[in-house]
CSV table of C-alpha atoms in Angstrom, one decimal:
chain,number,residue,atom,x,y,z
A,1,MET,CA,41.2,-34.1,27.0
A,2,LEU,CA,41.8,-37.9,27.2
A,3,PRO,CA,40.1,-41.0,28.8
A,4,LEU,CA,40.3,-41.2,32.5
A,5,LEU,CA,41.9,-44.6,31.7
A,6,LEU,CA,45.6,-43.0,30.5
A,7,ALA,CA,45.6,-40.3,33.3
A,8,GLU,CA,48.1,-40.8,35.7
A,9,LYS,CA,47.8,-41.4,39.1
A,10,GLY,CA,47.7,-38.3,42.1
A,11,SER,CA,47.3,-35.3,40.0
A,12,PRO,CA,43.9,-33.5,40.1
A,13,LEU,CA,42.0,-34.0,37.2
A,14,ARG,CA,38.4,-32.0,35.7
A,15,ILE,CA,35.7,-33.9,34.1
A,16,GLY,CA,35.4,-32.4,30.7
A,17,ARG,CA,32.9,-34.9,29.1
A,18,ILE,CA,31.3,-38.2,29.8
A,19,THR,CA,30.2,-40.6,26.6
A,20,GLY,CA,28.4,-43.6,26.4
A,21,ARG,CA,25.0,-44.8,26.3
A,22,GLU,CA,22.2,-43.2,27.9
A,23,GLU,CA,22.3,-45.7,31.3
A,24,THR,CA,26.5,-45.3,31.6
A,25,ARG,CA,26.4,-41.7,32.0
A,26,ARG,CA,23.3,-41.8,34.6
A,27,PHE,CA,25.2,-44.5,36.2
A,28,LEU,CA,27.9,-42.6,36.2
A,29,GLU,CA,26.6,-39.0,37.4
A,30,ASN,CA,24.6,-41.0,40.4
A,31,LEU,CA,28.3,-42.1,41.8
A,32,GLY,CA,29.3,-38.4,41.8
A,33,PHE,CA,30.9,-38.5,38.2
A,34,SER,CA,29.8,-34.8,36.5
A,35,VAL,CA,31.0,-32.6,34.1
A,36,GLY,CA,33.4,-29.8,36.1
A,37,GLU,CA,33.5,-32.4,38.7
A,38,VAL,CA,37.4,-32.8,40.1
A,39,ILE,CA,38.4,-36.0,40.8
A,40,THR,CA,42.0,-37.8,41.4
A,41,VAL,CA,43.1,-41.6,40.6
A,42,VAL,CA,44.2,-43.0,43.6
A,43,SER,CA,45.3,-46.6,42.3
A,44,ASP,CA,45.8,-48.5,39.2
A,45,MET,CA,45.3,-52.0,38.9
A,46,ASN,CA,45.6,-53.4,35.1
A,47,GLY,CA,43.2,-50.6,34.1
A,48,SER,CA,40.8,-50.9,36.9
A,49,LEU,CA,41.1,-47.5,38.7
A,50,ILE,CA,40.2,-46.1,41.9
A,51,VAL,CA,39.0,-42.8,42.1
A,52,LYS,CA,38.3,-40.2,44.7
A,53,VAL,CA,35.4,-38.0,43.8
A,54,LYS,CA,34.5,-36.1,46.4
A,55,ASP,CA,34.7,-37.5,49.7
A,56,SER,CA,34.7,-41.2,48.4
A,57,ARG,CA,36.8,-43.8,46.7
A,58,ILE,CA,35.3,-45.3,44.2
A,59,ALA,CA,36.3,-48.5,41.9
A,60,LEU,CA,35.9,-48.6,38.3
A,61,GLY,CA,36.7,-50.8,35.4
A,62,LYS,CA,38.2,-50.1,32.1
A,63,ASP,CA,35.1,-50.4,30.5
A,64,VAL,CA,34.0,-47.4,32.5
A,65,THR,CA,37.2,-45.4,32.6
A,66,GLY,CA,36.9,-45.0,28.9
A,67,HIS,CA,33.8,-42.9,28.8
A,68,ILE,CA,35.2,-40.4,31.3
A,69,LEU,CA,37.4,-37.9,29.7
A,70,VAL,CA,39.4,-35.8,31.5
A,71,SER,CA,42.0,-32.6,31.7
A,72,LYS,CA,44.6,-31.2,34.3
A,73,GLU,CA,43.3,-29.5,36.8
């Protein structure tokens, strides 16, 4: 598994683990980021990512993307 911050754009990725404080994990879960969910990096702007999760596109800063660990689908 690698941090979402380092994942390549355009490939489906499966969330394997979410680290960090409880409020960070809860925040991400409320946005639809949960273990087992398939996501795709749509755009990368200097570490800030736009990620497709379910039917939404969500912008995340690099402080948050380091807490999402993913593997290739």
